[in-house]
XYZ file of C-alpha atoms in Angstrom:
768
model
C -22.862 5.004 -44.645
C -22.960 8.309 -42.801
C -19.704 10.060 -42.103
C -18.437 9.645 -38.546
C -16.824 12.609 -36.875
C -14.071 11.819 -34.375
C -14.228 14.458 -31.619
C -10.652 13.892 -30.470
C -8.900 13.656 -33.814
C -8.269 16.895 -35.701
C -5.210 15.562 -37.541
C -5.263 15.734 -41.306
C -2.627 14.065 -43.454
C -0.617 16.738 -45.277
C 2.210 14.644 -46.761
C 2.873 11.150 -48.026
C 1.958 8.652 -45.344
C 1.682 4.991 -44.458
C -1.466 4.300 -42.437
C -1.170 1.327 -40.078
C -4.714 0.290 -39.227
C -5.697 -2.351 -36.682
C -8.903 -3.814 -38.074
C -10.967 -6.637 -36.568
C -14.020 -6.832 -38.842
C -15.517 -5.852 -42.160
C -17.444 -3.059 -40.464
C -14.234 -1.607 -39.072
C -12.521 -1.892 -42.453
C -15.390 -0.036 -44.099
C -15.150 2.775 -41.541
C -11.373 3.069 -41.930
C -11.641 3.123 -45.717
C -14.225 5.889 -45.400
C -11.734 7.826 -43.278
C -9.046 7.222 -45.927
C -11.367 8.542 -48.626
C -12.001 11.709 -46.621
C -8.255 12.244 -46.238
C -7.665 11.767 -49.969
C -10.460 14.183 -50.867
C -8.852 16.804 -48.633
C -5.362 16.250 -50.147
C -5.556 14.466 -53.511
C -1.902 15.293 -54.206
C -0.384 13.028 -51.531
C 0.438 9.321 -51.585
C -1.623 7.664 -48.849
C -1.192 3.910 -48.371
C -3.042 1.573 -45.984
C -1.726 -1.625 -44.385
C -4.172 -3.634 -42.312
C -2.821 -5.258 -39.127
C -4.448 -7.990 -37.027
C -6.244 -6.733 -33.951
C -5.027 -9.577 -31.775
C -1.642 -11.289 -31.760
C 1.669 -10.370 -33.370
C 1.964 -9.646 -37.106
C 3.113 -12.455 -39.396
C 6.531 -12.494 -41.059
C 4.978 -11.677 -44.426
C 3.152 -8.720 -42.937
C 6.379 -7.471 -41.352
C 8.058 -7.693 -44.745
C 5.204 -5.719 -46.304
C 5.584 -2.947 -43.723
C 9.380 -2.989 -44.120
C 9.065 -2.583 -47.898
C 6.823 0.424 -47.488
C 9.110 2.020 -44.891
C 11.975 1.889 -47.397
C 10.044 3.957 -49.963
C 10.830 7.305 -48.323
C 12.491 8.492 -45.131
C 10.256 11.563 -44.985
C 6.894 9.828 -45.188
C 4.697 9.743 -42.107
C 3.536 6.653 -40.250
C -0.044 7.220 -39.055
C -1.584 4.662 -36.645
C -5.388 4.325 -36.576
C -7.986 1.921 -35.208
C -11.632 1.792 -34.229
C -12.764 2.649 -30.733
C -16.114 1.307 -29.534
C -17.602 3.072 -26.537
C -19.409 0.959 -24.004
C -23.184 1.146 -23.751
C -23.490 3.305 -20.628
C -26.978 1.933 -19.974
C -25.590 -1.597 -19.530
C -24.936 -2.679 -15.943
C -21.718 -4.316 -14.815
C -23.698 -7.480 -14.111
C -24.820 -7.502 -17.735
C -21.244 -6.880 -18.862
C -20.066 -9.739 -16.640
C -22.670 -12.066 -18.125
C -21.563 -11.072 -21.613
C -17.935 -11.791 -20.780
C -18.682 -15.177 -19.190
C -20.591 -16.138 -22.324
C -17.392 -15.684 -24.312
C -18.158 -12.223 -25.695
C -16.279 -9.035 -24.861
C -18.739 -6.198 -24.093
C -16.061 -3.700 -25.129
C -15.387 -5.435 -28.469
C -18.808 -5.899 -30.065
C -19.313 -8.592 -32.670
C -19.438 -7.547 -36.355
C -23.228 -7.855 -36.317
C -23.412 -5.718 -33.191
C -20.972 -3.213 -34.712
C -23.217 -2.762 -37.741
C -26.196 -2.213 -35.448
C -24.269 0.383 -33.418
C -23.261 2.279 -36.566
C -26.918 2.436 -37.620
C -28.524 3.236 -34.263
C -25.857 4.949 -32.139
C -22.951 6.038 -34.385
C -21.423 8.211 -31.644
C -20.160 4.976 -30.040
C -18.013 4.185 -33.101
C -14.952 6.423 -33.367
C -11.757 6.321 -35.361
C -8.758 6.995 -33.156
C -5.779 8.616 -34.872
C -2.494 8.535 -32.982
C 0.227 11.140 -33.282
C 2.234 10.384 -36.447
C 6.005 10.224 -36.807
C 8.314 10.221 -39.809
C 10.299 7.154 -40.797
C 13.499 9.066 -39.998
C 12.336 9.814 -36.437
C 11.328 6.213 -35.849
C 14.619 4.920 -37.225
C 16.560 7.139 -34.813
C 14.571 5.881 -31.815
C 15.048 2.300 -32.971
C 18.811 2.624 -33.147
C 18.959 4.445 -29.790
C 17.027 1.828 -27.817
C 17.486 -1.559 -29.489
C 20.095 -3.715 -31.132
C 19.282 -2.425 -34.609
C 19.162 -5.305 -37.059
C 17.263 -6.318 -40.183
C 14.503 -4.319 -41.858
C 11.975 -6.789 -40.474
C 13.110 -5.894 -36.936
C 12.624 -2.217 -37.729
C 9.129 -2.942 -39.018
C 8.310 -4.730 -35.753
C 9.596 -1.750 -33.787
C 7.461 0.670 -35.836
C 4.357 -1.457 -35.283
C 4.961 -1.569 -31.516
C 5.454 2.199 -31.387
C 2.300 2.713 -33.408
C 0.297 0.584 -30.979
C 1.669 2.510 -28.017
C 0.777 5.798 -29.703
C -2.770 4.522 -30.186
C -2.969 3.625 -26.498
C -2.047 7.192 -25.602
C -4.664 8.535 -27.984
C -7.332 6.305 -26.463
C -6.517 7.585 -22.966
C -7.809 10.963 -24.129
C -11.171 9.302 -24.690
C -11.166 6.953 -21.733
C -9.505 9.060 -19.056
C -6.273 8.567 -17.074
C -7.663 5.640 -15.078
C -7.325 3.425 -18.165
C -3.639 4.059 -18.761
C -1.878 0.705 -18.907
C 1.369 -0.789 -20.272
C 0.586 -2.962 -23.265
C 3.879 -4.044 -24.841
C 6.211 -4.522 -21.887
C 7.584 -7.889 -22.981
C 8.497 -7.065 -26.606
C 9.813 -3.634 -25.619
C 12.071 -5.030 -22.888
C 13.274 -8.033 -24.875
C 14.261 -5.701 -27.724
C 16.100 -3.321 -25.374
C 19.901 -3.303 -25.512
C 20.060 -2.504 -21.794
C 17.855 -5.471 -20.928
C 19.721 -7.888 -23.184
C 23.099 -6.890 -21.764
C 21.812 -7.303 -18.212
C 20.531 -10.813 -18.892
C 23.842 -11.790 -20.482
C 25.676 -10.797 -17.299
C 23.694 -13.335 -15.229
C 25.319 -16.800 -15.379
C 23.102 -19.326 -17.132
C 20.314 -16.844 -17.856
C 18.588 -16.695 -21.233
C 16.240 -14.247 -22.897
C 13.730 -17.075 -23.272
C 13.640 -17.608 -19.508
C 13.435 -13.854 -18.951
C 10.488 -13.718 -21.336
C 8.741 -16.413 -19.308
C 9.147 -14.350 -16.144
C 7.729 -11.317 -17.947
C 4.731 -13.411 -18.984
C 4.211 -14.334 -15.328
C 4.259 -10.680 -14.292
C 2.305 -9.360 -17.274
C -0.922 -7.545 -16.495
C -2.632 -7.827 -19.848
C -5.297 -5.183 -20.238
C -9.053 -5.118 -20.426
C -11.327 -2.118 -20.246
C -13.946 -4.365 -18.715
C -11.597 -5.452 -15.905
C -10.530 -1.865 -15.263
C -14.212 -0.965 -14.818
C -15.190 -4.134 -13.004
C -12.615 -4.193 -10.187
C -13.633 -0.822 -8.646
C -17.263 -1.834 -9.049
C -16.529 -5.151 -7.313
C -14.695 -3.377 -4.508
C -17.588 -0.997 -3.968
C -20.083 -3.866 -4.009
C -18.080 -5.757 -1.372
C -17.460 -2.961 1.118
C -20.981 -1.556 0.837
C -22.285 -4.800 2.321
C -21.013 -3.703 5.724
C -19.667 -0.152 5.501
C -21.101 3.253 4.649
C -21.841 3.575 0.946
C -19.258 6.277 0.260
C -15.612 6.498 1.232
C -14.585 9.362 3.511
C -12.045 11.647 1.769
C -10.314 14.932 2.409
C -11.050 16.866 -0.795
C -7.988 19.089 -0.376
C -5.780 15.976 -0.312
C -7.276 14.714 -3.547
C -6.904 18.044 -5.340
C -3.235 18.404 -4.391
C -2.465 14.824 -5.367
C -4.146 15.201 -8.747
C -1.975 18.227 -9.544
C 1.199 16.413 -8.476
C 0.386 13.349 -10.585
C 0.130 15.523 -13.678
C 3.848 16.325 -13.419
C 5.658 13.193 -12.199
C 5.096 9.439 -11.919
C 4.096 8.301 -8.462
C 4.337 5.303 -6.188
C 1.331 5.062 -3.885
C 2.361 3.415 -0.609
C -0.591 2.455 1.561
C -1.075 1.233 5.099
C -2.343 -2.351 5.063
C -4.717 -3.599 7.739
C -7.313 -5.432 5.647
C -7.706 -7.398 2.448
C -10.128 -4.650 1.478
C -7.299 -2.126 1.146
C -6.393 -2.705 -2.503
C -10.058 -2.706 -3.551
C -10.696 0.458 -1.548
C -7.743 2.167 -3.228
C -9.055 1.143 -6.661
C -12.426 2.678 -5.810
C -10.765 5.837 -4.469
C -8.742 6.331 -7.643
C -11.827 5.790 -9.816
C -14.005 8.082 -7.680
C -11.527 10.911 -8.115
C -10.688 10.277 -11.796
C -7.040 9.632 -11.011
C -4.645 7.594 -13.102
C -4.775 3.955 -12.115
C -1.863 2.675 -10.080
C -0.509 -0.756 -10.945
C -0.672 -2.869 -7.817
C 2.132 -5.270 -6.929
C 0.595 -8.218 -5.108
C 1.618 -11.667 -3.960
C 1.104 -14.369 -6.555
C -0.861 -16.333 -3.934
C -3.749 -13.956 -4.687
C -3.858 -14.917 -8.384
C -6.471 -17.621 -7.851
C -9.530 -18.798 -9.745
C -11.386 -16.505 -12.085
C -10.403 -13.526 -9.944
C -6.690 -13.808 -10.785
C -7.059 -13.157 -14.546
C -9.532 -10.341 -13.901
C -7.164 -8.674 -11.448
C -4.262 -9.067 -13.882
C -6.221 -7.382 -16.639
C -7.093 -4.515 -14.325
C -3.409 -3.740 -13.759
C -2.340 -6.012 -10.886
C 1.214 -7.337 -11.183
C 1.552 -10.641 -9.333
C 5.040 -11.397 -8.057
C 6.559 -14.338 -6.242
C 6.769 -14.049 -2.478
C 9.982 -16.012 -2.081
C 12.527 -14.981 -4.698
C 15.534 -16.304 -2.792
C 18.747 -16.100 -4.821
C 17.019 -16.113 -8.220
C 19.136 -13.369 -9.780
C 17.318 -13.445 -13.104
C 13.921 -12.981 -11.446
C 15.254 -10.063 -9.399
C 16.755 -8.487 -12.500
C 13.586 -8.877 -14.581
C 11.453 -7.471 -11.763
C 13.784 -4.501 -11.394
C 13.692 -3.794 -15.132
C 9.910 -4.186 -15.173
C 9.628 -1.565 -12.429
C 12.076 0.726 -14.246
C 10.136 0.416 -17.499
C 6.885 1.402 -15.789
C 8.546 4.369 -14.086
C 10.146 5.544 -17.325
C 6.792 5.358 -19.112
C 5.183 7.365 -16.273
C 2.880 4.652 -14.976
C 1.880 4.924 -11.342
C 2.646 1.997 -9.041
C 1.292 0.920 -5.678
C 1.866 -1.584 -2.900
C 1.737 -1.822 0.869
C 4.653 0.036 2.422
C 4.708 -2.607 5.156
C 4.991 -5.482 2.704
C 1.921 -7.209 4.142
C -1.030 -6.752 6.434
C -0.517 -5.485 9.951
C -2.478 -7.997 12.010
C -1.673 -6.130 15.221
C -3.185 -2.799 14.151
C -0.090 -0.608 14.391
C 1.922 0.200 11.282
C 4.874 -2.064 10.679
C 8.297 -0.699 9.661
C 8.652 -0.308 5.881
C 9.917 -2.994 3.537
C 12.482 -1.597 1.130
C 12.631 -4.271 -1.589
C 10.435 -2.864 -4.344
C 11.128 0.679 -3.225
C 14.856 0.120 -3.712
C 14.126 -0.862 -7.328
C 12.273 2.421 -7.833
C 15.235 4.298 -6.340
C 17.538 2.465 -8.756
C 15.292 3.598 -11.618
C 15.566 7.173 -10.425
C 19.363 6.863 -10.136
C 19.404 5.722 -13.779
C 17.631 8.982 -14.738
C 14.491 7.165 -15.837
C 12.539 10.135 -14.456
C 13.416 13.660 -13.281
C 11.584 12.956 -10.043
C 9.376 10.244 -8.586
C 6.721 10.987 -6.002
C 6.104 8.663 -3.083
C 2.448 9.202 -2.277
C 1.441 8.120 1.242
C -2.042 6.604 1.457
C -3.847 6.094 4.752
C -6.706 3.577 4.652
C -8.489 3.059 7.957
C -11.742 1.567 9.176
C -14.083 2.123 12.098
C -14.209 -1.660 12.520
C -13.153 -4.812 10.654
C -14.486 -8.356 10.628
C -10.918 -9.634 10.130
C -9.898 -8.895 13.716
C -11.217 -12.308 14.815
C -8.947 -13.953 12.245
C -6.001 -11.854 13.422
C -6.650 -12.844 17.033
C -6.695 -16.528 16.122
C -3.481 -16.130 14.157
C -1.830 -14.391 17.108
C -2.792 -17.341 19.322
C -1.044 -19.755 16.971
C -3.698 -20.706 14.409
C -2.630 -21.323 10.823
C -3.247 -18.682 8.179
C -6.216 -19.556 5.971
C -5.107 -20.298 2.375
C -6.394 -17.926 -0.291
C -8.718 -19.283 -2.957
C -12.184 -18.804 -4.402
C -13.882 -20.350 -1.370
C -11.886 -18.041 0.887
C -12.873 -15.068 -1.292
C -16.577 -15.953 -1.207
C -16.404 -16.274 2.587
C -14.630 -12.917 2.720
C -17.447 -11.251 0.762
C -20.096 -12.877 2.956
C -18.352 -11.704 6.116
C -18.657 -8.073 5.012
C -22.429 -8.364 5.357
C -22.500 -9.830 8.860
C -23.093 -6.436 10.502
C -22.447 -2.728 10.110
C -18.757 -1.822 10.392
C -18.978 1.966 10.111
C -16.951 4.111 7.734
C -13.829 3.698 5.626
C -11.421 6.647 5.662
C -8.956 7.363 2.850
C -6.377 10.105 3.226
C -3.674 11.265 0.807
C -1.127 13.365 2.745
C 1.522 15.382 0.910
C 3.747 13.334 -1.381
C 7.424 12.751 -0.657
C 9.706 13.886 -3.485
C 12.506 11.459 -4.253
C 14.581 14.286 -5.682
C 14.167 16.369 -2.523
C 15.214 13.497 -0.249
C 17.899 11.803 -2.355
C 19.276 14.624 -4.491
C 19.690 14.487 -8.255
C 20.172 11.141 -10.017
C 23.865 11.950 -10.428
C 24.251 12.715 -6.720
C 22.524 9.444 -5.905
C 24.821 7.503 -8.227
C 27.865 9.102 -6.578
C 26.710 8.329 -3.019
C 28.329 5.569 -0.975
C 26.134 2.430 -0.691
C 25.717 2.828 3.078
C 24.734 6.489 2.754
C 22.357 5.656 -0.074
C 20.621 2.942 1.946
C 20.326 5.233 4.971
C 18.734 7.931 2.819
C 16.304 5.350 1.414
C 15.365 4.218 4.919
C 14.779 7.789 6.070
C 12.631 8.483 3.025
C 10.539 5.358 3.619
C 10.094 6.256 7.278
C 8.973 9.732 6.245
C 6.260 8.161 4.091
C 5.158 5.967 6.992
C 5.160 8.898 9.372
C 2.945 10.932 7.041
C 0.523 8.019 6.784
C 0.286 7.796 10.559
C -0.211 11.507 11.084
C -2.953 11.603 8.437
C -4.892 8.631 9.836
C -7.924 9.876 11.787
C -8.394 8.539 15.316
C -11.602 6.538 15.554
C -14.075 6.237 18.405
C -13.575 2.467 18.380
C -9.847 2.859 19.008
C -10.354 5.264 21.918
C -13.065 3.133 23.521
C -10.814 0.074 23.328
C -7.845 1.998 24.741
C -9.831 3.225 27.746
C -11.331 -0.193 28.529
C -8.085 -2.105 27.987
C -6.465 0.190 30.532
C -8.711 -1.450 33.156
C -7.658 -5.028 32.267
C -10.976 -6.782 32.774
C -12.690 -4.313 35.093
C -16.092 -3.189 33.832
C -17.111 0.471 33.744
C -20.401 2.323 33.554
C -21.235 4.709 30.743
C -20.560 7.704 32.963
C -17.196 6.312 34.083
C -16.100 5.677 30.521
C -17.187 9.159 29.484
C -15.294 10.752 32.377
C -12.125 8.763 31.696
C -12.350 9.566 27.998
C -12.029 13.316 28.483
C -8.355 13.244 29.503
C -7.561 11.111 26.457
C -9.434 13.513 24.187
C -7.628 16.471 25.751
C -4.307 14.890 24.881
C -5.401 14.102 21.313
C -6.559 17.690 20.927
C -3.262 19.020 22.258
C -1.417 16.887 19.708
C -3.708 18.272 16.985
C -4.251 14.715 15.757
C -7.038 14.182 13.199
C -10.165 12.471 14.525
C -13.257 10.970 12.957
C -16.704 12.449 13.423
C -17.620 9.630 15.814
C -14.524 10.400 17.917
C -15.533 14.075 18.077
C -18.836 12.981 19.608
C -17.061 11.249 22.510
C -17.068 14.604 24.306
C -20.750 13.929 24.983
C -22.222 11.062 27.011
C -24.562 10.265 24.141
C -21.612 9.985 21.762
C -19.855 7.535 24.080
C -23.081 5.544 24.325
C -23.389 5.335 20.542
C -19.771 4.220 20.217
C -20.284 1.539 22.871
C -23.393 0.284 21.084
C -21.407 -0.139 17.859
C -18.707 -2.279 19.492
C -20.848 -4.248 21.949
C -21.897 -7.841 21.488
C -18.295 -9.014 21.548
C -17.112 -6.684 18.772
C -14.919 -6.538 20.874
C -16.713 -5.084 23.920
C -19.156 -7.013 26.110
C -22.139 -5.260 27.667
C -23.315 -6.665 30.992
C -26.996 -6.057 31.812
C -29.336 -7.084 34.620
C -27.808 -5.038 37.431
C -28.356 -1.499 38.664
C -26.937 -0.117 35.437
C -25.297 -1.539 32.299
C -21.524 -1.871 32.377
C -19.039 -2.530 29.596
C -15.905 -4.650 29.674
C -13.334 -6.215 27.365
C -13.044 -9.845 28.388
C -9.776 -11.766 28.142
C -10.882 -13.680 25.048
C -11.453 -10.381 23.203
C -8.264 -8.598 24.216
C -6.403 -9.415 20.986
C -9.216 -7.929 18.895
C -9.520 -4.848 21.090
C -5.750 -4.399 21.011
C -5.887 -4.241 17.208
C -8.071 -1.127 17.360
C -6.092 0.434 20.207
C -2.829 -0.128 18.334
C -4.096 1.857 15.345
C -3.594 4.999 17.456
C -0.482 3.895 19.355
C 1.706 6.277 17.332
C -0.143 9.247 18.842
C 0.667 8.181 22.407
C 4.025 6.450 21.822
C 6.391 9.250 22.804
C 4.227 10.132 25.783
C 4.322 6.520 26.970
C 8.103 6.383 26.583
C 8.392 9.623 28.537
C 6.415 8.090 31.404
C 8.617 5.004 31.510
C 11.829 7.028 31.356
C 10.613 9.252 34.203
C 9.956 6.294 36.478
C 13.314 4.794 35.570
C 15.083 8.075 36.338
C 13.239 8.376 39.633
C 14.675 5.078 40.863
C 18.163 5.833 39.570
C 20.969 7.283 41.611
C 23.294 10.024 40.483
C 22.461 12.173 37.493
C 18.733 11.617 37.094
C 18.248 13.800 33.973
C 21.038 11.826 32.299
C 19.352 8.577 33.377
C 16.090 9.839 31.878
C 17.621 10.571 28.484
C 19.602 7.341 28.479
C 16.477 5.296 29.184
C 14.393 7.126 26.583
C 17.058 6.251 24.000
C 17.171 2.608 25.110
C 13.392 2.301 24.952
C 13.448 3.735 21.447
C 16.006 1.110 20.462
C 13.959 -1.704 22.016
C 10.799 -0.661 20.196
C 12.322 0.198 16.814
C 11.064 -2.987 15.133
C 7.481 -2.318 16.182
C 7.109 1.431 15.710
C 8.102 4.331 13.475
C 10.465 6.817 15.091
C 11.671 10.195 13.909
C 15.410 10.929 13.807
C 17.290 11.222 17.087
C 17.328 15.011 17.388
C 13.638 15.359 16.505
C 12.807 12.522 18.885
C 14.485 14.408 21.733
C 12.515 17.539 20.833
C 9.274 15.552 20.944
C 10.114 14.115 24.353
C 10.815 17.631 25.626
C 7.453 18.755 24.249
C 5.728 15.955 26.173
C 7.058 17.387 29.428
C 6.985 21.104 28.663
C 3.268 21.526 29.302
C 3.650 20.526 32.977
C 6.371 23.058 33.824
C 10.110 22.865 34.471
C 10.523 19.127 34.058
C 14.305 19.142 34.452
C 13.991 20.733 37.884
C 11.227 18.322 38.822
C 13.154 15.230 37.815
C 16.286 16.458 39.598
C 14.256 16.826 42.793
C 13.813 13.063 42.973
C 10.772 11.207 44.260
C 8.457 14.120 45.009
C 9.168 15.877 41.735
C 8.560 12.776 39.651
C 5.317 11.846 41.419
C 3.964 15.372 40.966
C 4.996 15.308 37.333
C 3.187 12.033 36.720
C 0.039 13.235 38.449
C 0.007 16.393 36.353
C 0.235 14.620 33.021
C -3.319 13.300 32.822
C -3.940 9.697 31.725
C -1.090 7.253 32.169
C -0.586 5.665 28.753
C 2.457 3.376 28.928
C 0.709 0.379 30.575
C -2.118 0.628 28.060
C -0.049 0.935 24.894
C 3.274 -0.770 25.661
C 2.777 -3.507 28.269
C 1.810 -6.202 25.767
C 4.919 -5.531 23.685
C 7.333 -5.726 26.601
C 5.607 -8.778 28.071
C 5.962 -10.524 24.709
C 9.629 -9.514 24.564
C 10.157 -10.903 28.071
C 8.632 -14.274 27.168
C 10.928 -14.663 24.162
C 13.894 -13.512 26.256
C 13.094 -16.261 28.777
C 12.863 -18.899 26.024
C 16.183 -17.817 24.507
C 17.797 -17.664 27.931
C 16.851 -21.285 28.537
C 17.990 -22.402 25.068
C 21.406 -23.503 23.944
C 22.949 -22.623 20.606
C 20.743 -21.329 17.802
C 17.181 -22.682 18.111
C 14.989 -22.298 14.971
C 12.662 -19.309 15.097
C 9.607 -21.523 14.596
C 10.559 -23.580 17.671
C 11.182 -20.486 19.802
C 7.793 -19.002 18.919
C 5.998 -22.301 19.507
C 7.602 -22.648 22.936
C 6.887 -18.987 23.706
C 3.173 -19.604 23.092
C 3.137 -22.371 25.674
C 5.190 -20.459 28.227
C 3.109 -17.343 27.651
C -0.088 -19.251 28.440
C 1.565 -20.564 31.591
C 2.678 -17.084 32.669
C -0.815 -15.742 32.043
C -2.380 -18.477 34.165
C 0.137 -17.790 36.932
C -0.408 -14.045 36.823
C 3.220 -13.412 35.816
C 1.960 -11.389 32.866
C -1.184 -9.270 32.936
C -2.369 -9.276 29.347
C -3.523 -12.170 27.191
C -2.719 -10.048 24.129
C 0.967 -10.452 25.019
C 0.752 -14.144 24.091
C 0.985 -13.490 20.368
C 2.978 -15.057 17.556
C 2.965 -11.631 15.915
C 4.640 -9.896 18.852
C 6.975 -12.840 19.378
C 8.118 -12.390 15.779
C 9.168 -8.823 16.544
C 10.952 -9.983 19.695
C 12.975 -12.358 17.526
C 14.032 -9.398 15.380
C 15.273 -7.603 18.485
C 17.255 -10.675 19.471
C 18.639 -11.011 15.959
C 19.661 -7.356 15.896
C 21.674 -7.978 19.072
C 23.246 -11.192 17.838
C 21.339 -13.350 20.320
C 19.944 -15.982 17.940
C 23.225 -17.886 17.653
C 24.107 -18.103 21.319
C 25.584 -15.287 23.470
C 24.281 -16.249 26.916
C 25.431 -12.977 28.465
C 23.608 -10.942 25.830
C 20.430 -12.975 26.289
C 20.562 -12.412 30.037
C 21.093 -8.676 29.522
C 18.028 -8.488 27.282
C 15.950 -10.353 29.848
C 17.127 -8.044 32.635
C 16.470 -4.930 30.565
C 12.914 -5.948 29.695
C 12.231 -7.060 33.273
C 13.236 -3.596 34.462
C 10.810 -1.981 32.027
C 8.003 -4.251 33.249
C 8.704 -3.175 36.837
C 8.416 0.446 35.735
C 5.109 -0.364 34.036
C 3.847 -1.829 37.317
C 4.765 1.418 39.090
C 2.934 3.424 36.436
C -0.214 1.337 36.837
C -0.973 3.276 40.039
C 0.584 6.708 39.503
C -0.678 8.161 42.754
C 1.365 5.622 44.730
C 4.482 5.397 42.626
C 7.168 3.558 44.527
C 10.481 5.223 43.899
C 13.465 2.978 44.498
C 16.945 4.417 44.705
């Protein structure tokens, strides 16, 4: 047999050594023995011993004893891990690989007959991987530092685990960073003194039960799955979207450099079930280390669940409750991955935003990462914001139905097949992926020691601020789409149709504001400056997606009908963060104009109260920065403080000089939803269940809409009602408090009156 040259292994044994070789076939044994012979020819004076280990499954007790006996021979001898690496046939398609797998064969682990054929015809695909060796003394020290050092057999097991991990690292040099994956989490954690002591502190908990939880979370690992999932994601989104994802190359370059230094947590915005697949494709496209996705265990269905697990997805329970052992195991699992420098990822919002705007961050998993940092598991951890956005989505119809009270469709293989089919229904435009600058945990929280010394309240506040910074960077990196702007302009008319020329003319003020804010825009949004660009954008969203084109008259007109308002609102809400502070400024101005006394003080008081009302629906900067932003909104029209102090005339002139009025467009649906829930709570006694309040709010909202008491059908939404319940809970209104409920109703009613005044800015009625 011809000699095989391993291009990554230059190591030569120069002292007595024990070679631990994972061998799965006679062909592999022959190749390893050939390697041993080459080593002995180079250094005939050394003692070189070989112990063969099973490729799959744990070693037997007798094999552990054999390794233990050899380890006792000398403390200075090296332990050298080796195994065969079989490269995939690059000419084979993923469909062929899938067929091979479904037939019971692993395309990445060829059969012995196939191995022999490869060695004869394409020997470059057969390589011996040599991991970095370590002396018995070094391994013994690590064993005693990290585990409850026991019998020689336990030490042998530890050495074998370390050897396997070293081989994994060596293989990454062949495969690339995208294949990096934890392989021995369960045995490593169960053998850890820290882990064992933590389990013992939980009443009634056992290591056996903890091991079962680890099995539930375990990812497994398969090169085929790691390759297949990005391929699957690309296959799915290409059915309806542009073939290639839209990146900012500078973002990718900076992120790649940062990942080379510290472990990272990629926190992405979540508006579609495509998001995780898109992120997998993005990481593969840019040759970045794979991030292990934390997902709900409800997604671990059918044949897809095992494939996703083996690609690095960690499925966790959605409802942990008071299960202290599960929480502890999950926390230690996260800490282990951080310590071993594996990248992690999940949605910063905790779930999909079915309303379009980013939801406030969930801190659960992130708090575990912070705990890992406080324990000095890493010198720093990067929080990498990820913006994933779409020109259009087929899921908006589902979101609209859910908002109207429909049940959420259960996940399963049938659901997944329908999801794939839906991607091919029409063309949805582009997918945009942005990676803004990472947030350093060390920069925001201080050193691990400083974090450990911090008071719990201060620590939680710092965590919240850090999470909000990530969310803010995601928002500011998300490009504004033509679809979102078209929907915003048409929703502002609440059912009134416009011609192409009218839409183009109205669009210019909106584009001027976006340009002044220096907000990123898509190529299609850039083209809205031209009539032809507006026409192209309207064509892409017409046919009820979500705009309706009306033909047969003097000229075509476009309108968003009431039954499509929820879908259109989804797109409009994706850019609400750009106009949020402007809209609040408008509302506070109108409020100040109808206030007596110190009008500037009334303005600032109302802007603060509006911020507090909206805090469960939107991201806000800190108080001082927020005030600066509000000032900036008014600065471009002149001396706003003088204008507001002048009363009615000053405020009307100010409003007329600000361009498009945005508050009714972006905020009316939220405040109308809040008012409906406030009415339901005001008419309720005691502490009604949230489910009952939302159900009643749906009925009352439909009544109000029919009566004209609210203007927008999108306000009748279980999603917005859920946020209104959070406001009520924050104010202690869910357990009674009639006076507080009445105050909330009065406050929201006042805001709605101000929105009515803003609807016709040229005839603002100023009440003193």
